[in-house]
Amino acid sequence: MSLAQSGIVPAWIDRDVDPCQDFFAHACGGFTKNAEIPADRGAWGAIEMVSQNTEEFLRSVLQGAASRAAGDPVLDKIGAYYAACMDEAAIEKAGTQPITPLLDAIAKVKDAATAAQAVIALQVQGVSPFFALGPQQDFADATQVIAGIDQDGLGLPDRKYYLENAGSMQTTRKTYVAHMQRMFMLLGLREPDAKPAAADAMRIETRLAGWQQDEVIRRDPHNVYHRVEREGLEKKLAPSFPWGDYLSALGIPTVTAISVNAPPYYTAVAKLLTREKSAALRHYLVWTVLRESADELGQAWVDEAFTMQRELHGMKALPPRWRRCVHRVDDDLGELLGQSYVAARFADGGKARAVELVQSVFGAMQKQLDALSWMDAATRKAAQAKLAKIAYLVGYPDTWRSYRFDVTRTDFAGNVRAATHFEIARQLAKIGKPVDRFDWQMTPPTVNAYYDSSLNEIVLPAGLLQAPFFGATFHPAVNFGSTGGGTIGHEMTHGFDDEGSQFDGDGNLIDWWSKETKQSFAKATQCVVDQYAAYEAVPNVKLDGKLTAGENIADNGGVKLAYQAYQAWKQAQPIAPPSDIEGFTDDQLYYLAYAQSWCEKVSPELLETMAHADPHSPPQWRVNGVIVNQPGFGQAWKCAVGTPMNPEKRCAIW
Ligand SMILES: [Zn+2]
């Protein structure tokens, strides 16, 4: 087996860099030195290559579906949706007609009561000023689905952008306000009117930001779960808001079980509606509509909306229309589009091999839980019970979702509206019904995975189970390193990170930890928090150790556990897998595969946005931050103790 056949990309390795000094530079330097980020992306690397390949495949499916004669209901529907999305002439001709009903509702705002009615009218159409309502598994009883209301209504990536001055936040605010102003002008306002309109919208967003919870606070589920019920909203927190009208308009008039993220926020918003001038409220609401709908309108709107992607992601050019339309179909008809993807890319045994990997990594976690010195017996037992209850969904749903709404080839905005209504109704229909563990939150072609703590479930879409992450003919060490550690072990460890560890195996928010063990866990978590808080994303902007703690714990645990899983798997084989692959041992391949799954060049703009608002660390630290904590790495790479990648002290949790 050659190195290339093993699944490692030889050209991405930089052999001039000592792996014991900087493993990311060793594994990915050959890539990052030569890679150029395409103008229409904010980053370029392994994930983007798989995404691009998937997008091109889906494009061919959709082009075929859009051009063929009627007959197949699945292909007809996705073909019509794609055709309407690609019909720029018709979209241009429609002008602002698609948002006219929303603007008309806002034009009626003259006091708090009419403002509330406008908020309701917008939310029914999927636009979310101030807050948004959706189904939520009750944290206290995970068998029940209740209504959850959460803060919403900001246009910048995080509340920090309104309140702080770190890095380029001030410049970003300026860019944002100028962009708001140009959007108002596109709507027909003259400059002297657009300027104060933008200022109003920004002022209201800034007030909301001041009241909203930050993402670190929100990592503790206790902080975002408050069963105030309908009565609490109506009688105590925000009596001036017409909650009955709101729930009726959403089609859930009898719902009474409601949790809100933070009770005082709703009091503040209701007060704002009564105290703000109606003109200012109209400006904020119009801005919210424009911000959320611009991509469904003509070219001038799409171009203007791109301003913020340029600013926050460092993109230089708008992605081509076809790519944006592929993603629209994936968003709105994902399980129809996904059927073609699965048939072509995930046939013959992909699922069985992935399931085998899942079971190996679970087995390693079982053993590890028994071996952990900092856990007392009772907590260990509870942890084992939780692990045993983790469900996993692999590849694609067993039953495809049906999309019961009509799609036409001539009305893109109409299709989007129909899809939005259908999805809102589908989501809200879950309230009061038994939990459906098989409802996928990602579509099959998605190059990602997730863990859901209320369902205690990991979901691995087919889109991620592809080369260079996963391959039938790859060296097993490569599949274990990349998919086993980076994905399966990562998602499984989320069940035991700072957030997931607060839920039990049934998805209930219950403290199953003994006091002492909990303290040890907190101490170990703090080690990871401090470690990553010292890393820089871009000069002068460091990572937020608390914001990224859960993802970093998952990365560290995933890679450690899948390594143990690989060793156990190897022991059980009658014939050991090959162990000299062009000078690399199989254990070295394991770490190389994990690192190469994160080979990526990221624009400085996107790196900074990630540091401020993303719970994931940038690629360089997802590799080196993990490697320095791996007990197996030093031995596999013969790194002397005390070298940068094999330090004397390391953080260890799972
Ligand atoms: Zn994660």
XYZ file of C-alpha atoms and ligand atoms in Angstrom:
655
model
C 0.000 0.000 0.000
C 1.377 3.404 -0.970
C 0.929 6.477 1.181
C -1.552 7.921 -1.328
C -3.556 4.679 -1.283
C -3.699 4.780 2.500
C -5.868 7.910 2.340
C -3.142 10.335 3.381
C -2.430 13.109 0.876
C 1.383 12.983 0.507
C 1.661 16.443 -1.068
C 0.007 18.064 1.970
C 2.861 16.936 4.233
C 5.736 19.359 4.747
C 8.702 17.106 5.478
C 10.884 20.116 6.278
C 8.880 20.710 9.453
C 9.679 18.521 12.456
C 6.431 16.834 13.567
C 7.546 17.188 17.206
C 7.814 20.957 16.810
C 4.565 21.819 15.001
C 2.383 18.932 13.904
C -0.143 21.050 12.003
C 2.663 22.566 9.915
C 4.111 19.086 9.335
C 0.831 17.426 8.312
C -0.644 20.357 6.396
C 2.233 22.726 5.546
C 2.526 21.383 2.006
C -1.102 22.338 1.555
C -1.311 25.667 3.387
C 1.883 27.000 1.751
C 0.539 26.571 -1.749
C -3.229 26.798 -1.337
C -5.146 29.810 -2.503
C -8.563 30.527 -1.075
C -11.008 30.848 -3.994
C -12.462 34.367 -4.210
C -15.956 33.110 -3.451
C -15.018 31.269 -0.250
C -13.710 32.322 3.144
C -11.545 29.240 3.548
C -10.104 26.401 1.503
C -9.173 22.956 2.742
C -10.223 19.336 3.071
C -13.786 20.180 4.133
C -14.281 22.732 1.361
C -12.920 20.296 -1.243
C -15.466 17.675 -0.230
C -18.174 20.366 -0.147
C -17.247 21.571 -3.614
C -17.288 18.061 -4.990
C -20.714 17.492 -3.416
C -22.048 20.815 -4.712
C -20.961 19.956 -8.247
C -22.594 16.554 -8.042
C -25.846 18.041 -6.713
C -25.739 20.671 -9.436
C -25.663 17.965 -12.099
C -28.597 16.202 -10.426
C -30.572 19.443 -10.296
C -29.751 20.519 -13.828
C -30.896 17.141 -15.062
C -34.059 17.310 -12.966
C -34.830 20.846 -14.122
C -34.496 20.054 -17.800
C -36.264 16.720 -18.044
C -39.917 15.980 -18.704
C -42.312 15.397 -15.816
C -42.731 11.928 -14.370
C -40.689 11.379 -11.221
C -42.308 13.265 -8.320
C -39.047 13.694 -6.386
C -36.981 14.923 -9.328
C -39.838 17.085 -10.608
C -40.091 18.913 -7.322
C -36.389 19.590 -6.808
C -36.009 20.399 -10.519
C -38.793 22.981 -10.405
C -37.421 24.563 -7.243
C -33.948 24.800 -8.757
C -35.268 26.161 -12.058
C -37.216 28.903 -10.276
C -34.172 29.775 -8.174
C -32.002 30.019 -11.296
C -34.530 32.211 -13.149
C -32.910 35.532 -12.362
C -35.001 37.419 -14.920
C -38.244 36.455 -13.166
C -36.758 37.245 -9.756
C -35.616 40.644 -11.020
C -39.047 41.306 -12.475
C -40.783 40.509 -9.181
C -38.849 43.338 -7.519
C -39.761 43.772 -3.868
C -43.195 42.208 -4.383
C -42.212 39.120 -2.317
C -41.728 41.243 0.805
C -44.566 43.699 0.187
C -47.039 41.971 2.561
C -44.463 42.175 5.356
C -43.682 45.817 4.665
C -47.420 46.565 4.611
C -47.812 44.970 8.043
C -44.944 47.103 9.361
C -46.384 50.283 7.806
C -49.366 49.926 10.166
C -47.178 50.273 13.274
C -48.232 53.355 15.253
C -47.990 52.129 18.863
C -47.005 49.101 20.979
C -50.149 47.154 20.048
C -49.694 47.553 16.303
C -45.957 46.905 16.673
C -46.738 43.600 18.389
C -49.093 42.683 15.533
C -46.295 43.394 13.038
C -43.881 41.218 15.041
C -46.451 38.425 14.859
C -47.003 38.913 11.117
C -43.250 38.654 10.522
C -42.707 35.615 12.703
C -45.482 33.728 10.924
C -43.423 34.233 7.732
C -40.236 32.988 9.372
C -38.678 36.406 10.014
C -37.532 36.726 13.636
C -37.322 40.199 15.185
C -36.574 40.166 18.948
C -37.172 36.436 19.557
C -38.253 33.179 17.955
C -40.373 30.213 19.029
C -39.746 26.561 18.279
C -40.251 23.062 19.657
C -37.956 22.025 22.477
C -37.526 18.791 24.369
C -38.313 19.620 27.953
C -35.007 19.597 29.840
C -36.773 18.256 32.929
C -38.696 15.537 31.085
C -37.121 14.642 27.773
C -40.128 12.549 26.721
C -42.131 15.766 26.291
C -41.884 18.431 23.602
C -42.793 21.930 24.777
C -42.531 25.397 23.210
C -39.211 27.180 23.635
C -38.796 30.899 23.077
C -35.287 32.187 22.533
C -33.632 35.544 21.971
C -33.126 36.568 18.323
C -33.196 39.565 16.034
C -29.545 40.642 15.730
C -27.748 40.939 12.394
C -24.141 40.704 13.598
C -22.730 37.280 14.553
C -22.715 37.846 18.311
C -23.888 40.379 20.872
C -20.219 41.237 21.525
C -20.049 43.036 18.186
C -22.433 45.684 19.508
C -20.838 46.084 22.912
C -17.090 45.535 22.651
C -14.123 46.848 20.721
C -11.842 43.820 20.426
C -10.026 43.295 17.114
C -11.924 44.893 14.231
C -15.340 45.063 15.919
C -15.549 48.859 15.570
C -14.824 48.702 11.840
C -17.350 45.889 11.460
C -20.022 48.031 13.155
C -19.290 50.893 10.761
C -19.468 48.587 7.756
C -22.742 47.183 9.092
C -24.426 50.556 9.565
C -23.312 51.780 6.118
C -24.699 48.540 4.680
C -28.009 49.036 6.502
C -28.226 52.504 5.048
C -27.657 51.283 1.486
C -30.315 48.591 1.980
C -32.827 51.253 3.029
C -31.866 53.239 -0.068
C -32.449 50.193 -2.272
C -35.932 50.135 -0.817
C -36.406 53.683 -2.067
C -35.464 55.900 0.859
C -33.444 59.005 0.069
C -30.071 59.299 1.761
C -31.197 61.864 4.371
C -33.941 59.418 5.443
C -31.916 56.208 5.113
C -29.261 57.435 7.515
C -31.512 57.956 10.558
C -33.421 54.773 9.676
C -30.169 52.787 9.856
C -29.249 54.563 13.085
C -32.607 53.562 14.626
C -32.206 49.934 13.629
C -28.662 49.849 14.984
C -29.673 51.524 18.223
C -32.445 48.984 18.831
C -30.183 46.030 17.964
C -27.597 47.430 20.377
C -30.190 47.619 23.159
C -31.251 44.030 22.472
C -27.601 42.951 22.494
C -27.220 44.518 25.910
C -30.113 42.434 27.256
C -29.283 39.186 25.486
C -27.337 36.332 27.054
C -23.810 35.773 25.822
C -22.756 32.449 24.365
C -20.652 31.454 27.370
C -23.607 31.935 29.744
C -25.714 29.966 27.281
C -23.379 26.966 27.470
C -24.941 26.132 30.835
C -28.349 24.608 30.019
C -29.731 25.803 33.376
C -29.290 29.362 32.140
C -31.486 28.920 29.059
C -34.284 26.848 30.570
C -37.046 28.658 32.429
C -40.509 27.127 32.507
C -42.375 30.396 32.856
C -45.366 28.908 30.989
C -47.856 30.893 29.010
C -49.324 32.252 32.202
C -46.002 33.685 33.307
C -45.566 35.542 30.031
C -49.163 36.807 30.024
C -49.474 37.757 33.669
C -45.993 38.545 34.887
C -43.204 38.992 32.387
C -44.759 40.750 29.420
C -48.508 41.287 29.842
C -48.573 44.024 27.208
C -47.601 41.586 24.446
C -50.582 39.692 22.917
C -49.308 36.145 23.510
C -52.706 34.647 22.654
C -52.664 36.289 19.221
C -49.080 35.196 18.752
C -49.685 31.520 19.522
C -52.894 31.487 17.471
C -51.158 33.025 14.474
C -48.463 30.345 14.714
C -51.164 27.675 14.723
C -50.609 26.546 18.333
C -53.405 28.421 20.176
C -53.700 25.986 23.097
C -50.035 25.619 24.006
C -49.331 26.439 27.646
C -45.998 24.699 28.372
C -43.372 27.292 27.498
C -39.735 27.727 28.437
C -37.877 30.972 27.735
C -34.118 31.420 27.685
C -34.117 34.364 30.118
C -37.298 35.793 31.689
C -36.089 39.430 32.073
C -35.395 39.686 28.338
C -39.101 39.389 27.503
C -40.015 42.083 29.994
C -37.401 44.344 28.437
C -38.612 43.703 24.884
C -42.255 44.356 25.825
C -41.191 47.617 27.444
C -39.165 48.576 24.402
C -42.276 48.136 22.247
C -44.181 50.593 24.443
C -41.369 53.128 24.826
C -39.708 53.365 21.427
C -41.031 55.815 18.884
C -43.128 53.956 16.333
C -40.907 55.204 13.485
C -37.869 53.630 15.134
C -39.716 50.337 15.617
C -40.726 50.394 11.954
C -37.115 50.929 10.945
C -35.895 48.010 13.050
C -38.617 45.717 11.712
C -38.076 46.751 8.082
C -34.351 46.208 8.520
C -34.967 42.714 9.919
C -37.110 41.864 6.894
C -34.517 43.201 4.450
C -31.679 41.406 6.205
C -33.446 38.070 6.221
C -34.999 38.311 2.747
C -32.373 40.037 0.564
C -31.106 36.765 -0.891
C -34.554 35.998 -2.293
C -34.694 39.311 -4.176
C -32.925 40.692 -7.270
C -29.239 41.158 -7.982
C -28.820 44.589 -6.359
C -30.110 43.179 -3.063
C -28.013 40.041 -3.260
C -24.896 42.099 -4.022
C -25.551 44.458 -1.145
C -26.227 41.613 1.291
C -22.836 40.190 0.309
C -21.170 43.174 2.058
C -21.281 41.382 5.393
C -19.847 38.121 4.029
C -16.952 40.128 2.660
C -16.497 41.792 6.033
C -16.935 38.765 8.292
C -15.751 35.846 6.153
C -13.179 37.574 3.962
C -14.935 36.452 0.786
C -13.974 38.521 -2.255
C -16.693 37.458 -4.665
C -20.272 36.264 -4.496
C -20.541 32.479 -5.030
C -22.077 31.626 -8.408
C -25.856 31.553 -8.593
C -25.965 27.780 -9.167
C -24.104 27.133 -5.919
C -26.431 29.359 -3.935
C -29.413 27.593 -5.527
C -27.997 24.127 -4.745
C -27.879 25.195 -1.099
C -31.429 26.583 -1.255
C -32.718 23.228 -2.482
C -30.678 21.462 0.208
C -32.189 23.804 2.818
C -35.794 23.511 1.692
C -36.069 20.050 0.087
C -32.986 18.400 1.545
C -34.312 14.883 1.954
C -35.534 14.826 -1.643
C -32.226 16.069 -3.029
C -30.367 13.787 -0.620
C -31.885 10.657 -2.183
C -29.842 11.055 -5.376
C -26.746 11.775 -3.330
C -27.100 8.675 -1.183
C -27.783 6.431 -4.195
C -24.627 7.644 -5.948
C -22.228 8.211 -3.072
C -23.202 6.034 -0.157
C -24.125 2.689 -1.615
C -22.261 -0.609 -1.078
C -21.311 -0.992 2.537
C -20.380 2.570 3.514
C -22.948 2.436 6.274
C -21.809 -0.945 7.632
C -18.186 0.213 7.831
C -19.149 3.434 9.584
C -21.301 1.532 12.092
C -18.370 -0.764 12.828
C -16.208 2.298 13.539
C -18.884 3.739 15.827
C -18.987 0.519 17.824
C -15.194 0.396 18.161
C -15.025 3.953 19.489
C -17.926 3.334 21.891
C -16.078 0.265 23.144
C -12.975 2.349 23.820
C -15.011 4.878 25.795
C -16.513 2.047 27.872
C -13.041 0.829 28.815
C -11.804 4.356 29.406
C -14.641 5.132 31.812
C -13.622 2.119 33.882
C -10.002 3.249 33.904
C -10.450 6.937 34.792
C -8.833 7.620 38.154
C -10.752 10.800 38.927
C -14.213 9.192 38.802
C -15.888 7.668 41.826
C -17.870 4.458 41.441
C -21.358 5.971 41.472
C -20.561 8.599 38.857
C -18.758 6.015 36.745
C -21.851 3.854 36.776
C -24.035 6.777 35.705
C -21.573 7.681 32.940
C -21.582 4.094 31.667
C -25.375 4.150 31.692
C -25.402 7.341 29.664
C -22.881 5.980 27.166
C -24.924 2.803 26.732
C -27.956 4.894 25.827
C -26.281 7.039 23.140
C -28.083 6.347 19.874
C -26.431 6.834 16.510
C -27.867 7.577 13.093
C -25.533 6.930 10.180
C -25.644 8.107 6.560
C -29.255 8.982 5.874
C -32.755 8.584 7.362
C -34.488 5.216 7.155
C -37.663 6.973 6.063
C -37.501 10.000 3.789
C -39.432 13.082 4.834
C -42.242 14.183 2.544
C -42.640 17.835 1.689
C -46.330 18.532 1.399
C -46.318 21.860 -0.416
C -46.435 22.901 -4.046
C -43.449 24.154 -5.976
C -43.641 26.054 -9.271
C -40.972 26.736 -11.877
C -41.878 30.406 -12.091
C -42.070 31.826 -8.581
C -38.906 31.485 -6.507
C -40.103 33.674 -3.643
C -43.414 31.790 -3.598
C -41.526 28.486 -3.294
C -39.417 29.838 -0.452
C -42.559 31.049 1.313
C -44.291 27.685 0.874
C -41.220 25.867 2.184
C -40.951 28.205 5.156
C -44.617 27.745 6.081
C -44.331 24.001 5.755
C -41.211 23.837 7.928
C -42.635 26.120 10.631
C -45.802 24.024 10.785
C -43.800 20.774 10.802
C -41.645 22.001 13.678
C -44.523 23.392 15.758
C -46.577 20.222 15.242
C -43.988 18.428 17.400
C -45.145 20.338 20.484
C -47.215 18.110 22.765
C -46.320 14.964 20.815
C -43.891 12.129 21.647
C -40.270 12.793 20.695
C -39.156 11.568 17.269
C -35.560 10.344 17.551
C -35.337 9.808 13.825
C -35.906 13.367 12.661
C -32.600 14.458 11.129
C -31.361 17.995 11.770
C -28.852 17.756 8.903
C -29.380 16.579 5.328
C -27.501 13.533 3.955
C -24.989 15.457 1.756
C -23.959 17.735 4.653
C -20.209 17.655 5.356
C -20.722 17.779 9.127
C -22.114 15.801 12.079
C -23.786 16.544 15.430
C -24.612 15.356 18.930
C -27.984 16.254 20.474
C -27.920 16.236 24.274
C -31.697 16.023 24.740
C -31.895 13.012 22.433
C -28.516 11.653 23.586
C -27.855 10.866 19.958
C -25.059 11.307 17.428
C -25.842 11.815 13.762
C -23.296 11.195 10.994
C -24.560 12.268 7.552
C -23.239 10.497 4.444
C -21.642 13.768 3.275
C -18.887 13.460 5.849
C -18.250 9.761 5.280
C -16.294 10.490 2.089
C -12.649 10.731 1.008
C -10.329 12.143 2.289
C -12.077 11.536 5.633
C -13.287 8.006 5.061
C -12.724 5.383 2.371
C -13.448 1.706 1.876
C -9.891 1.031 0.655
C -8.103 3.378 3.064
C -5.683 2.090 5.657
C -7.794 1.407 8.778
C -5.590 3.782 10.802
C -6.666 6.592 8.491
C -10.376 5.884 8.912
C -9.909 5.622 12.673
C -7.913 8.877 12.833
C -10.124 11.016 10.705
C -13.692 9.691 11.013
C -13.227 7.649 14.206
C -11.518 10.390 16.193
C -12.401 13.627 14.425
C -16.081 12.779 13.982
C -17.415 9.788 15.921
C -15.270 10.189 19.043
C -15.762 13.941 18.878
C -19.570 13.745 18.768
C -19.682 11.019 21.409
C -17.507 13.103 23.749
C -19.980 16.000 23.376
C -22.249 13.910 25.579
C -19.618 14.390 28.288
C -18.353 17.931 27.657
C -19.023 20.950 29.902
C -22.552 21.227 28.493
C -23.552 17.673 27.519
C -22.365 16.256 30.853
C -25.272 18.006 32.561
C -27.824 15.765 30.832
C -28.345 12.104 31.687
C -28.716 9.192 29.292
C -32.410 9.908 28.776
C -31.729 13.537 27.879
C -32.916 14.964 31.177
C -31.110 17.869 32.798
C -30.193 15.956 35.941
C -27.043 16.156 38.018
C -25.669 12.606 37.939
C -22.271 13.629 39.270
C -20.981 13.162 42.793
C -19.659 16.356 44.311
C -16.001 15.383 44.348
C -15.932 13.944 40.860
C -17.646 17.049 39.608
C -14.888 19.162 41.109
C -12.232 17.043 39.393
C -14.098 17.431 36.103
C -14.322 21.199 36.596
C -10.596 21.348 37.272
C -9.765 19.308 34.183
C -12.102 21.504 32.130
C -10.345 24.614 33.433
C -7.038 23.179 32.190
C -8.490 23.013 28.654
C -10.040 26.487 28.997
C -6.678 27.991 29.980
C -4.782 26.071 27.332
C -6.860 27.337 24.416
C -7.289 30.859 25.810
C -3.557 31.306 25.244
C -3.832 30.633 21.485
C -4.121 33.467 18.970
C -6.542 33.305 16.037
C -5.028 36.373 14.363
C -2.490 38.803 15.837
C -3.939 40.334 19.005
C -7.141 38.278 18.981
C -7.003 35.214 21.215
C -9.437 32.324 21.381
C -12.156 32.401 24.026
C -11.271 29.383 26.170
C -14.747 29.169 27.710
C -16.678 29.600 24.459
C -14.636 26.843 22.796
C -14.374 24.516 25.822
C -17.021 22.020 24.702
C -15.612 21.627 21.193
C -12.054 21.380 22.478
C -13.020 18.735 25.040
C -14.753 16.838 22.224
C -11.700 17.108 19.934
C -9.326 15.954 22.651
C -11.504 13.095 23.837
C -12.349 11.986 20.300
C -8.755 11.635 19.171
C -7.652 9.912 22.363
C -10.532 7.415 22.396
C -10.351 6.535 18.708
C -6.619 5.887 19.126
C -7.396 3.403 21.884
C -10.132 1.970 19.674
C -7.647 1.533 16.840
C -5.153 -0.232 19.122
C -7.859 -2.603 20.356
C -9.072 -3.249 16.814
C -5.507 -3.978 15.683
C -5.004 -6.487 18.503
C -8.111 -8.352 17.417
C -7.025 -8.771 13.782
C -5.613 -12.151 12.690
C -3.227 -10.290 10.379
C -1.985 -6.881 11.493
C -2.572 -4.022 9.041
C 0.531 -2.859 7.136
C 2.825 -0.749 9.277
C 5.495 0.674 7.028
C 3.826 2.955 4.560
C 6.612 4.817 2.811
C 8.407 5.217 6.115
C 5.337 5.987 8.256
C 4.087 3.554 10.889
C 0.355 2.884 11.087
C 0.189 4.750 14.410
C 1.744 7.760 12.715
C -0.835 7.454 9.929
C -3.540 7.680 12.577
C -2.378 11.112 13.774
C -1.581 12.294 10.247
C -5.112 11.425 9.139
C -6.671 13.359 11.989
C -4.473 16.388 11.279
C -5.051 16.285 7.546
C -8.810 16.288 8.046
C -8.175 19.825 9.344
C -5.813 20.971 6.568
C -7.371 24.297 5.762
C -6.344 27.817 4.885
C -8.687 30.346 6.477
C -8.949 34.057 5.631
C -7.893 36.414 8.443
C -11.401 37.905 8.460
C -13.000 34.511 9.040
C -10.377 33.550 11.622
C -11.249 36.651 13.611
C -15.002 36.050 13.318
C -14.453 32.486 14.544
C -12.471 33.730 17.538
C -15.285 36.103 18.534
C -18.301 33.953 17.831
C -17.558 30.323 16.940
C -17.444 27.588 19.589
C -14.960 25.723 17.329
C -11.262 26.567 17.424
C -9.494 27.420 14.150
C -7.945 24.425 12.298
C -4.361 24.987 13.462
C -5.488 24.694 17.097
C -7.911 21.872 16.453
C -4.759 19.982 15.512
C -1.958 21.225 17.762
C -4.207 21.928 20.759
C -5.280 18.281 20.632
C -1.906 16.739 19.776
C -0.149 18.197 22.842
C -2.648 16.342 25.044
C -2.347 12.930 23.374
C -0.505 10.369 25.482
C 0.115 8.182 22.406
C 1.563 10.862 20.160
C 5.061 11.217 21.626
C 5.667 7.508 21.381
C 4.245 7.182 17.865
C 6.402 10.032 16.540
C 9.395 9.464 18.841
C 9.168 12.994 20.180
C 11.359 13.647 23.212
C 9.471 14.680 26.340
C 9.570 18.456 26.540
C 9.351 19.076 22.783
C 6.478 21.415 21.863
C 4.159 18.589 20.726
C 5.044 16.272 23.636
C 5.027 18.505 26.715
C 5.582 17.242 30.236
C 2.202 18.435 31.430
C -0.994 17.907 29.538
C -4.696 18.419 30.026
C -6.647 15.207 30.304
C -10.369 14.710 30.704
C -11.739 11.724 28.800
Zn -18.554 19.508 17.979
